[in-house]
PDB file of C-alpha atoms and ligand atoms in Angstrom:
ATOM      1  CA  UNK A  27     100.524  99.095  51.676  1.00  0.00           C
ATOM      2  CA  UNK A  28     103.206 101.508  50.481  1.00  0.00           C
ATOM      3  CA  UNK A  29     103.899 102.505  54.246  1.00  0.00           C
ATOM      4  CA  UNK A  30     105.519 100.572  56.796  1.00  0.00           C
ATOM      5  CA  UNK A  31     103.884 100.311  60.482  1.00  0.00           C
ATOM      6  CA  UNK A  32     105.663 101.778  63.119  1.00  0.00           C
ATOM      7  CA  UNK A  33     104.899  99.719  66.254  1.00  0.00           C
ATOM      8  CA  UNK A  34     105.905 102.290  69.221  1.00  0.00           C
ATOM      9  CA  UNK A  35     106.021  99.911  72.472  1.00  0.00           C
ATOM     10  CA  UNK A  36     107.661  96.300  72.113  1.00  0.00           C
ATOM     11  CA  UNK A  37     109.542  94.061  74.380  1.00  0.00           C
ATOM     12  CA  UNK A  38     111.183  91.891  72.191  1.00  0.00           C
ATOM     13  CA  UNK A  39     113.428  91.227  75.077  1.00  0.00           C
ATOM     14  CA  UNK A  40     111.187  88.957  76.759  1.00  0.00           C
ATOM     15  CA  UNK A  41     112.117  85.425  77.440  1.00  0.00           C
ATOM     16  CA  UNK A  42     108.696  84.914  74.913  1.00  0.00           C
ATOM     17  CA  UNK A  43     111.237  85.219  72.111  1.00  0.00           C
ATOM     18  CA  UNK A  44     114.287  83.258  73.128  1.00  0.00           C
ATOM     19  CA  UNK A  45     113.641  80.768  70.763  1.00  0.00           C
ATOM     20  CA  UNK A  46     113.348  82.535  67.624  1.00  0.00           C
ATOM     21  CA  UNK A  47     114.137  86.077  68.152  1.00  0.00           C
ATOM     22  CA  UNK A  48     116.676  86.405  65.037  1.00  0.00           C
ATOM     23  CA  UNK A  49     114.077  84.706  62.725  1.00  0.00           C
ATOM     24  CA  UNK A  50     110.977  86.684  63.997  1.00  0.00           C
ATOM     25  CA  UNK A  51     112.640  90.632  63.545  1.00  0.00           C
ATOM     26  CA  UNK A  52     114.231  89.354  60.084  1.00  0.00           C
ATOM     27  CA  UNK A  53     110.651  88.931  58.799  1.00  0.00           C
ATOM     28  CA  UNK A  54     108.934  91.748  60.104  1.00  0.00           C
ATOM     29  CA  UNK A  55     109.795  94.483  57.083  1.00  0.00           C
ATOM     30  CA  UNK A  56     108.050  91.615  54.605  1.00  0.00           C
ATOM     31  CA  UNK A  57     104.898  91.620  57.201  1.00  0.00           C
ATOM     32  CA  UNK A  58     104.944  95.429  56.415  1.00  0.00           C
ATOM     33  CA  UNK A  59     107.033  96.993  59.892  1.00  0.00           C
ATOM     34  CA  UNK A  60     109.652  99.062  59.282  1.00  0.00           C
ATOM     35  CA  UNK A  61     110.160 100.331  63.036  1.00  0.00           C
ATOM     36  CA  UNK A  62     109.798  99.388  66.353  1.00  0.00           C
ATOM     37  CA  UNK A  63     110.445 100.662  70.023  1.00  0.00           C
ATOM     38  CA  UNK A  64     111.517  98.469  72.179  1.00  0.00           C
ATOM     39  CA  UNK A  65     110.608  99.388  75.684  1.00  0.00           C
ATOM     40  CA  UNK A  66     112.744  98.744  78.969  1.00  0.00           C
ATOM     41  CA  UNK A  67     110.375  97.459  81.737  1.00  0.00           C
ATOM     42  CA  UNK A  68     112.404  96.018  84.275  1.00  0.00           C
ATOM     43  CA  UNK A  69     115.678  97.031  86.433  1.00  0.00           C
ATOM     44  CA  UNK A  70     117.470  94.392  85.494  1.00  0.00           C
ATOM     45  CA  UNK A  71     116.357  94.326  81.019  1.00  0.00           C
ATOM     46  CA  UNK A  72     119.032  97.191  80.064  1.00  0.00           C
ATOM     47  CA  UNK A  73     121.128  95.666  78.578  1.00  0.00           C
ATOM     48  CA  UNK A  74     119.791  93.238  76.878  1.00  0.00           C
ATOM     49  CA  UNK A  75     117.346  95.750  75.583  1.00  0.00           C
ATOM     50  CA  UNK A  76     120.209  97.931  74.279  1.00  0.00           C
ATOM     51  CA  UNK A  77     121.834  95.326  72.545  1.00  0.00           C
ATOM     52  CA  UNK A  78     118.439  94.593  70.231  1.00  0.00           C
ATOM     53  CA  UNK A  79     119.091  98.789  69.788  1.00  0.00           C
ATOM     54  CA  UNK A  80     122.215  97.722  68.850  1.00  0.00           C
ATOM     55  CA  UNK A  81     121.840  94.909  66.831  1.00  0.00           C
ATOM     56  CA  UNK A  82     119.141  96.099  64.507  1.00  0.00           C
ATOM     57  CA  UNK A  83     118.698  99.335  62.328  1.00  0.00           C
ATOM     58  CA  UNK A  84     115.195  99.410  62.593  1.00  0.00           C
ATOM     59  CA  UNK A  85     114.815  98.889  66.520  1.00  0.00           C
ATOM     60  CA  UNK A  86     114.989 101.992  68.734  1.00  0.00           C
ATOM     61  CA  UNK A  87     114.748 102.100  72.923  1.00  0.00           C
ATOM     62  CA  UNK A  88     112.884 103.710  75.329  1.00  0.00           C
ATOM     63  CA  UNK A  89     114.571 103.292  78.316  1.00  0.00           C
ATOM     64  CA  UNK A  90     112.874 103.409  81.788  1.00  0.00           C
ATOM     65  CA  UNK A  91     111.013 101.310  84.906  1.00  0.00           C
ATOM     66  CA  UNK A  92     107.958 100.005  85.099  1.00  0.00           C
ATOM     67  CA  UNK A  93     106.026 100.927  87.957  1.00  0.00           C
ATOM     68  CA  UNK A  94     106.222  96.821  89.024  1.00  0.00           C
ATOM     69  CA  UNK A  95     110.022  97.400  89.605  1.00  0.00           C
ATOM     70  CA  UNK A  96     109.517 100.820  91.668  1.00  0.00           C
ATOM     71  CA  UNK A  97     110.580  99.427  95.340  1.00  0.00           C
ATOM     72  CA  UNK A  98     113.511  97.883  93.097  1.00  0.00           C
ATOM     73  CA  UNK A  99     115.135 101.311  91.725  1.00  0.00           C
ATOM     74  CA  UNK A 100     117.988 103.088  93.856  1.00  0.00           C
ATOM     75  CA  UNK A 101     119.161 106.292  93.355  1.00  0.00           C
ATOM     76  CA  UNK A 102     121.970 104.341  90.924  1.00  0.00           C
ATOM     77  CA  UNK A 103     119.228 103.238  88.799  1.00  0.00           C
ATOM     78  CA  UNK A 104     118.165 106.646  87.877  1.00  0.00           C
ATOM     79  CA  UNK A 105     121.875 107.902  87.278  1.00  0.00           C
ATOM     80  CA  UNK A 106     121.730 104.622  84.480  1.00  0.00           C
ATOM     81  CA  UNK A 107     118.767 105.634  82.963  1.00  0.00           C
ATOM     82  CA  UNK A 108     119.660 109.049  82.698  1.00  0.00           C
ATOM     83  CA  UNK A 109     123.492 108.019  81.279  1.00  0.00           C
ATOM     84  CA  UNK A 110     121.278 105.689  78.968  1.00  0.00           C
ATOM     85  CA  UNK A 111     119.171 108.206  77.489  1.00  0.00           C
ATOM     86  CA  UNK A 112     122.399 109.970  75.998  1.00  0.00           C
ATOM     87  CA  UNK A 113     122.859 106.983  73.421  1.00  0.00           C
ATOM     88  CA  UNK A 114     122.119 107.585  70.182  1.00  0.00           C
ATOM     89  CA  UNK A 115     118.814 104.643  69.846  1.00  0.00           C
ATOM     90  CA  UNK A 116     117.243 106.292  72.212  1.00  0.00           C
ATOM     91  CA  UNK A 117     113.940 108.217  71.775  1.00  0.00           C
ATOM     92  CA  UNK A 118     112.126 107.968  74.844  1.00  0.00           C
ATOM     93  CA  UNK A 119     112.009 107.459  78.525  1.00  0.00           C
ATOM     94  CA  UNK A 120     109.579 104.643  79.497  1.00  0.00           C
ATOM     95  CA  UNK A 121     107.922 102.705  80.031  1.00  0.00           C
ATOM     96  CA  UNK A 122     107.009 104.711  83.161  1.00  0.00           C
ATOM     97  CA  UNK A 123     103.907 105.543  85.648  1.00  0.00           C
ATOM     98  CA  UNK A 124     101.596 104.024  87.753  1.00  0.00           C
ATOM     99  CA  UNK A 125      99.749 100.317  88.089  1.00  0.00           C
ATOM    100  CA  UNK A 126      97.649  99.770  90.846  1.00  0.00           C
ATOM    101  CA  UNK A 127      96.074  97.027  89.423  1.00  0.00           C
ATOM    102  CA  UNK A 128      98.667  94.551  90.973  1.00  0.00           C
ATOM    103  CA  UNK A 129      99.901  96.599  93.674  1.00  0.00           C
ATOM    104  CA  UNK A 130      97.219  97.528  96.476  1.00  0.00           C
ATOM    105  CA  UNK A 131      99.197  99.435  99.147  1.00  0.00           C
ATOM    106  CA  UNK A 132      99.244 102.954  99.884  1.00  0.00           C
ATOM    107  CA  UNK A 133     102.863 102.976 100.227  1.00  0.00           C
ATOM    108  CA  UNK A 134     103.583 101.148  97.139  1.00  0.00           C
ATOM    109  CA  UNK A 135     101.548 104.106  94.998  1.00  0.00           C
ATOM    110  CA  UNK A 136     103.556 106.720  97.066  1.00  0.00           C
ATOM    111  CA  UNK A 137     107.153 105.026  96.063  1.00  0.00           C
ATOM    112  CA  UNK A 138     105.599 104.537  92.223  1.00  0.00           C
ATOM    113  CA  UNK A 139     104.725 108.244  92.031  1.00  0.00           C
ATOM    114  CA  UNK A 140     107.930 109.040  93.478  1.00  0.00           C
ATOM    115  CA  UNK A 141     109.776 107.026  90.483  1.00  0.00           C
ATOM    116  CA  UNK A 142     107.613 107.904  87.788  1.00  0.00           C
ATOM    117  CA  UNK A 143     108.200 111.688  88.463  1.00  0.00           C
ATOM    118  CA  UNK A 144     111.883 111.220  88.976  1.00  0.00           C
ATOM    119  CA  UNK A 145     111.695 109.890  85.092  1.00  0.00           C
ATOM    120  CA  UNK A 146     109.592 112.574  83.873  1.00  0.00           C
ATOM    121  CA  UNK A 147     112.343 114.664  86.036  1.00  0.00           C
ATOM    122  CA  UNK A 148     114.960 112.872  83.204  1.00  0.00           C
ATOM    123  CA  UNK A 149     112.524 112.953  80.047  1.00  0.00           C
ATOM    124  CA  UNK A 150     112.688 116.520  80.382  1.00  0.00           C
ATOM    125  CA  UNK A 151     116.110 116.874  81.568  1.00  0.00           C
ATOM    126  CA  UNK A 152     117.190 114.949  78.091  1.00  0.00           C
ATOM    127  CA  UNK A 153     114.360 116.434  75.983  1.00  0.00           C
ATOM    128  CA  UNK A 154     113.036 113.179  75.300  1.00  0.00           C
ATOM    129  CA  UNK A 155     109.142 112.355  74.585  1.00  0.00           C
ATOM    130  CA  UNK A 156     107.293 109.680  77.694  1.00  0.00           C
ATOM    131  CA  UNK A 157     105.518 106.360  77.418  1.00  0.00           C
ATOM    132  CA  UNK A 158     103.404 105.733  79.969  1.00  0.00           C
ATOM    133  CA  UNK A 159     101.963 102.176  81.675  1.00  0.00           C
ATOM    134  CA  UNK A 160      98.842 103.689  83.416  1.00  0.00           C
ATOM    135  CA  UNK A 161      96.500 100.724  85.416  1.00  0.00           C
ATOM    136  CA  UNK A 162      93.574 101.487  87.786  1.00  0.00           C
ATOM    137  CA  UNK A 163      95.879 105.034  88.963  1.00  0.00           C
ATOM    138  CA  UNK A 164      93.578 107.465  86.292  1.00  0.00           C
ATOM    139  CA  UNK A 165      92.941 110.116  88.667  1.00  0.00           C
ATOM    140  CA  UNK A 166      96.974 109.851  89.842  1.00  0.00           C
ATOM    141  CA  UNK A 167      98.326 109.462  86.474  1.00  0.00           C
ATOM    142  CA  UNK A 168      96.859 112.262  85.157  1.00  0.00           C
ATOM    143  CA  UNK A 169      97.587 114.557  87.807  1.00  0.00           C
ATOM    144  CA  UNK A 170     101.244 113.711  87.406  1.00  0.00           C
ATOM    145  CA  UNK A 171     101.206 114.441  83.731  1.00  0.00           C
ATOM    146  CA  UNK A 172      99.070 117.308  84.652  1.00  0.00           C
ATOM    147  CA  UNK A 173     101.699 119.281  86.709  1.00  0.00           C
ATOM    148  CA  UNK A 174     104.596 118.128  84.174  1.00  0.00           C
ATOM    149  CA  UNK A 175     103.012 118.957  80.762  1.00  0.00           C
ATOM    150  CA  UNK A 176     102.343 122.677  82.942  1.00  0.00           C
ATOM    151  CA  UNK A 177     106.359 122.712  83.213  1.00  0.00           C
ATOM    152  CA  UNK A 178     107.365 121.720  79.533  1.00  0.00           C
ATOM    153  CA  UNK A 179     107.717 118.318  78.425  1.00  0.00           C
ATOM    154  CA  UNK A 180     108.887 117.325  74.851  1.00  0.00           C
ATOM    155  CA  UNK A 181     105.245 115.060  74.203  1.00  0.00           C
ATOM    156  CA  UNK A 182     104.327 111.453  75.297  1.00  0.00           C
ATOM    157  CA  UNK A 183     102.380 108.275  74.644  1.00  0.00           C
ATOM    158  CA  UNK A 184      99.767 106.976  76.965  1.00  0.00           C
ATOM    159  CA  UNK A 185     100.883 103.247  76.307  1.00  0.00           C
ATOM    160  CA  UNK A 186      97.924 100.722  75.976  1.00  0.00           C
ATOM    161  CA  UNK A 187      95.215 103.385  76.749  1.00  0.00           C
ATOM    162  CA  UNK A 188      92.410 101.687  78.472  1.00  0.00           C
ATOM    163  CA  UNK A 189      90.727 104.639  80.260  1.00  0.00           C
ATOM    164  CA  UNK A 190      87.390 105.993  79.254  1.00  0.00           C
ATOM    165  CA  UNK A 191      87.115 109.207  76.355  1.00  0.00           C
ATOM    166  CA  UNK A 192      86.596 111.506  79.682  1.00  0.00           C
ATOM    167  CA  UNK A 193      89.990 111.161  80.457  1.00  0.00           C
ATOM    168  CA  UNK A 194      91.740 110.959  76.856  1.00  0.00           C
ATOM    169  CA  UNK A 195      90.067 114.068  75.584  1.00  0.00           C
ATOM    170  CA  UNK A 196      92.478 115.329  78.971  1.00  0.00           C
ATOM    171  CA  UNK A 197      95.444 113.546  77.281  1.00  0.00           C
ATOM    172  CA  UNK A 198      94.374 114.396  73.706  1.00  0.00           C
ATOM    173  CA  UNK A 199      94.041 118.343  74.990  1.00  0.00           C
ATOM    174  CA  UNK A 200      97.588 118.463  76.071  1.00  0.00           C
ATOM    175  CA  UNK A 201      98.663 117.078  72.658  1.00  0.00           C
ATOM    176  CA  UNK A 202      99.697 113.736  74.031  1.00  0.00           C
ATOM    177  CA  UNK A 203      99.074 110.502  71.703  1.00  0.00           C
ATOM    178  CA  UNK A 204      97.351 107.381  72.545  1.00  0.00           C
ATOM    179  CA  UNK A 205      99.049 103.987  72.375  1.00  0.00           C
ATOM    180  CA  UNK A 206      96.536 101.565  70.603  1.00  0.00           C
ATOM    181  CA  UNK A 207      96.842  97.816  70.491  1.00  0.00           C
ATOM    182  CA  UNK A 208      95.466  94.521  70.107  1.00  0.00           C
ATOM    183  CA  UNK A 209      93.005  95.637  72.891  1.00  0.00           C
ATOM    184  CA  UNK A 210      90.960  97.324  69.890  1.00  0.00           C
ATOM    185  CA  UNK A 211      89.627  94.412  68.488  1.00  0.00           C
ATOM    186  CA  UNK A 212      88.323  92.558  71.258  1.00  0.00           C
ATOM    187  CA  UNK A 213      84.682  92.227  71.097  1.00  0.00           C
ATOM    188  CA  UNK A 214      84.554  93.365  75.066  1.00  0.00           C
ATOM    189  CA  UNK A 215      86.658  96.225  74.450  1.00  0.00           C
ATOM    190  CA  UNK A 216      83.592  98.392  74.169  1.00  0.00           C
ATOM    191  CA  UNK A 217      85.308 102.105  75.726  1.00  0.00           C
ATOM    192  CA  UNK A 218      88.405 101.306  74.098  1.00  0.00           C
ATOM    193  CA  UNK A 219      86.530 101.691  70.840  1.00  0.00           C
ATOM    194  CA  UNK A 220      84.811 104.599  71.552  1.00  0.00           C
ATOM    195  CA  UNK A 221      87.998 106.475  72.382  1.00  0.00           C
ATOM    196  CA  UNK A 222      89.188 105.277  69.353  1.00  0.00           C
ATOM    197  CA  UNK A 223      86.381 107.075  67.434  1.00  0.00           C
ATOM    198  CA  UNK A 224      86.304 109.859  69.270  1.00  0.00           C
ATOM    199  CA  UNK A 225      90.208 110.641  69.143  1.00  0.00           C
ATOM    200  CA  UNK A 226      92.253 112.493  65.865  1.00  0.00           C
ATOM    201  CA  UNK A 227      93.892 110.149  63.897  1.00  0.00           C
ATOM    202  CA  UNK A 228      96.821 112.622  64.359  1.00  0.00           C
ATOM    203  CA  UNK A 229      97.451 112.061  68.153  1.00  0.00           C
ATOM    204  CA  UNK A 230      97.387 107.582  67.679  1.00  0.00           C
ATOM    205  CA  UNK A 231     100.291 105.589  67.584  1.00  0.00           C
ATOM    206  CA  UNK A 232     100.051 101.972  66.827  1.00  0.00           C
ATOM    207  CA  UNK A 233     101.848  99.385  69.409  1.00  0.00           C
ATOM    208  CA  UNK A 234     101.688  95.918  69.961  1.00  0.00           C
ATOM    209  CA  UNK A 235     102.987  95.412  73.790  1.00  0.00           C
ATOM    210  CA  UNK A 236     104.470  92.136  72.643  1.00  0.00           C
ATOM    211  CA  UNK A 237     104.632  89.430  74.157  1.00  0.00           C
ATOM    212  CA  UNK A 238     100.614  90.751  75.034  1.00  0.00           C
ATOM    213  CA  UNK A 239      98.133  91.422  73.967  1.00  0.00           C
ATOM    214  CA  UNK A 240      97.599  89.421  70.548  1.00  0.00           C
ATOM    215  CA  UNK A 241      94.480  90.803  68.829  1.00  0.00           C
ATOM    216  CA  UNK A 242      91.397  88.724  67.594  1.00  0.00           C
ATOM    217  CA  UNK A 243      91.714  85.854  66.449  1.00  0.00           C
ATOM    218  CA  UNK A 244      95.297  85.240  68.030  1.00  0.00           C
ATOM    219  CA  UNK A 245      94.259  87.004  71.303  1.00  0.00           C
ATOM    220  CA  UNK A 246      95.910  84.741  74.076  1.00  0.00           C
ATOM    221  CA  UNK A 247      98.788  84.191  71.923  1.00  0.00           C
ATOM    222  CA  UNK A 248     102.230  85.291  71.584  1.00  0.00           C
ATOM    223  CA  UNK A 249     101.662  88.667  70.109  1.00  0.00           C
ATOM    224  CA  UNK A 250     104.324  90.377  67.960  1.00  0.00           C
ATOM    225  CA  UNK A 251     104.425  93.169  65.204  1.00  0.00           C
ATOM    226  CA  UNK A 252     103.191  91.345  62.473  1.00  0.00           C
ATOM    227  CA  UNK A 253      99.869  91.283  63.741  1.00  0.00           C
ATOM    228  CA  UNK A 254      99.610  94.860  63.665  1.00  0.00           C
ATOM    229  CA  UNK A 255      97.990  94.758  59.979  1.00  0.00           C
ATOM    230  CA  UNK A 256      94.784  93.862  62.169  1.00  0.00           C
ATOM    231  CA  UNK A 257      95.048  96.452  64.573  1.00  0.00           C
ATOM    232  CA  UNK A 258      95.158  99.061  61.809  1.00  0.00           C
ATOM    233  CA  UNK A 259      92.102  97.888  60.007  1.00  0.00           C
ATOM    234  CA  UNK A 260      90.002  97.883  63.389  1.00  0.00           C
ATOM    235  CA  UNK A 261      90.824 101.060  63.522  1.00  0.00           C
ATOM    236  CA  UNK A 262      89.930 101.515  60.114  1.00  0.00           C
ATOM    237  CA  UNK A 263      86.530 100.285  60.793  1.00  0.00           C
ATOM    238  CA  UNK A 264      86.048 102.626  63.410  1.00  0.00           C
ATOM    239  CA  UNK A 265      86.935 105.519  61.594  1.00  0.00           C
ATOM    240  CA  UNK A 266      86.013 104.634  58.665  1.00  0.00           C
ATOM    241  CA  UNK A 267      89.215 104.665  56.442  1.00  0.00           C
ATOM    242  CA  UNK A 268      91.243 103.020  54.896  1.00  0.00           C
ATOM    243  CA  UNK A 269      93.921 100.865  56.940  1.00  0.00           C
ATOM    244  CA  UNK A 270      96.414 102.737  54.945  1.00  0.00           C
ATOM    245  CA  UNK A 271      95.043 106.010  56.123  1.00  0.00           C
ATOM    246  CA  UNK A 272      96.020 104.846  59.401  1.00  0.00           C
ATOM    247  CA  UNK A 273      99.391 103.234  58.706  1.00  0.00           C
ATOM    248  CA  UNK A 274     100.072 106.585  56.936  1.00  0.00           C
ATOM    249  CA  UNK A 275      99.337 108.702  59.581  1.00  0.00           C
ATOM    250  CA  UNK A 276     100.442 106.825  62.434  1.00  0.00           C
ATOM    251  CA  UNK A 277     103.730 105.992  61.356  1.00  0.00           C
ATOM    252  CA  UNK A 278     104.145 109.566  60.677  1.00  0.00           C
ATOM    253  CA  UNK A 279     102.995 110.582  64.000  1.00  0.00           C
ATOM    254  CA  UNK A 280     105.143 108.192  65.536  1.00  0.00           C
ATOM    255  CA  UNK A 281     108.420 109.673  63.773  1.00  0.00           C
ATOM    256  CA  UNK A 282     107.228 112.820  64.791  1.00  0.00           C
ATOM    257  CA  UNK A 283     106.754 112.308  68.328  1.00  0.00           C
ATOM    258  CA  UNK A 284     110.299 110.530  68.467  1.00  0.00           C
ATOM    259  CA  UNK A 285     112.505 112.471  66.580  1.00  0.00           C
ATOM    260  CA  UNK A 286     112.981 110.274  63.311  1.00  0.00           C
ATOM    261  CA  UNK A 287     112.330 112.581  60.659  1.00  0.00           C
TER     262      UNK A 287
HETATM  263 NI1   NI B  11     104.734  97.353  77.886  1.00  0.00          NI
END
């Protein structure tokens, strides 16, 4: 493959890597990844997020809080992120939005819709593209976007997309891009595929979500970008291309969408 994959949504933070970090991002350009973003999820992972940024050429942050962490955020934490998003490695604000998947309560999805717009608030404020973390909120989640994409944003990612083509043809008509993963090549993973098929090439991004989500046949596993080869040729499959076609394009849609070219 003469292009390197760009994996747009990592946490190589996570404890899941203490024990060979170093060794695992020093291999990834020979396992054919040139980039990755690694995304902020919790109040408390800035730094140690920015200092992979840091550390490493080739690693870039988005910088933001998980909707798990929303009851956690003060009006200090949004001053950081926003002071944050000035640094150079930065290229987007996430990951950010709704999950009400593990949180049931009415006034838990009130206080995560009241974070996740504050951070579209700062994605816009700094010009910076969005990843979202969407789970059982579709209806919410794209109203959100909805009313911000009507104001000017500067583009997003739907991280992980797992909602059916009904709702990414409404993503895919505002020009957003859809974050695919290991997901793809489950054999249960039935919608996922058809959105797949059903979506341009030009509005994917590749990501890996590791520590999750390993695909088939590590799925269960520690997950990391090297696996990403596999996600590309499921994709491949789908479409029927070449895996190049789509490391090709979705590397260059990822540079586009973050400001790398
Ligand atoms: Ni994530």
């Amino acid at each position: 493959m003469d292009t390197l994959i760009f994996d747009t949504h990592a946490h190589y933070d996570d404890e899941a890597f203490d024990g060979d970090r170093e060794t695992l991002l020093a291999s990834l350009k020979a396992g054919g990844i040139g980039w990755a973003v690694n995304a902020c999820a919790s109040v408390d992972g800035f730094s140690r997020a920015l200092a992979l940024g840091e550390k490493y050429p080739f690693i870039y942050n988005a910088i933001g809080v998980h909707p798990d962490d929303a009851d956690r955020m003060t009006p200090e934490t949004l001053e950081e992120i926003r002071r944050l998003c000035d640094r150079e490695k930065t290229v987007a604000v996430g990951e950010i939005g709704l999950d009400y998947y593990w949180h049931k309560e009415k006034e838990e999805h009130l206080r995560q819709q009241e974070m996740f717009r504050a951070q579209m608030e700062i994605a816009r404020e700094k010009r910076l593209p969005f990843m979202i973390h969407s789970r059982d909120a579709a209806s919410d989640t794209l109203e959100i976007v909805r009313e911000y994409m009507a104001g000017g944003m500067y583009g997003g990612i739907i991280h992980c997309f797992s909602y059916s083509r009904e709702i990414a043809r409404e993503y895919l008509n505002m020009g957003l891009f859809l974050g695919i993963g290991g997901v793809v090549t489950f054999k249960n993973a039935r919608r996922l595929k058809e959105v797949v098929e059903y979506a341009p090439l030009s509005q994917l991004v590749l990501e890996t979500d590791c520590p999750y989500l390993a695909p088939v046949p590590f799925r269960g596993k520690r997950n990391s970008s090297l696996y990403l080869p596999l996600v590309a040729e499921a994709i491949a499959e789908l479409k029927k291309i070449t895996p190049e076609e789509v490391v090709t394009a979705t590397t260059r849609n990822a540079k586009t969408l973050l400001n790398l070219v």
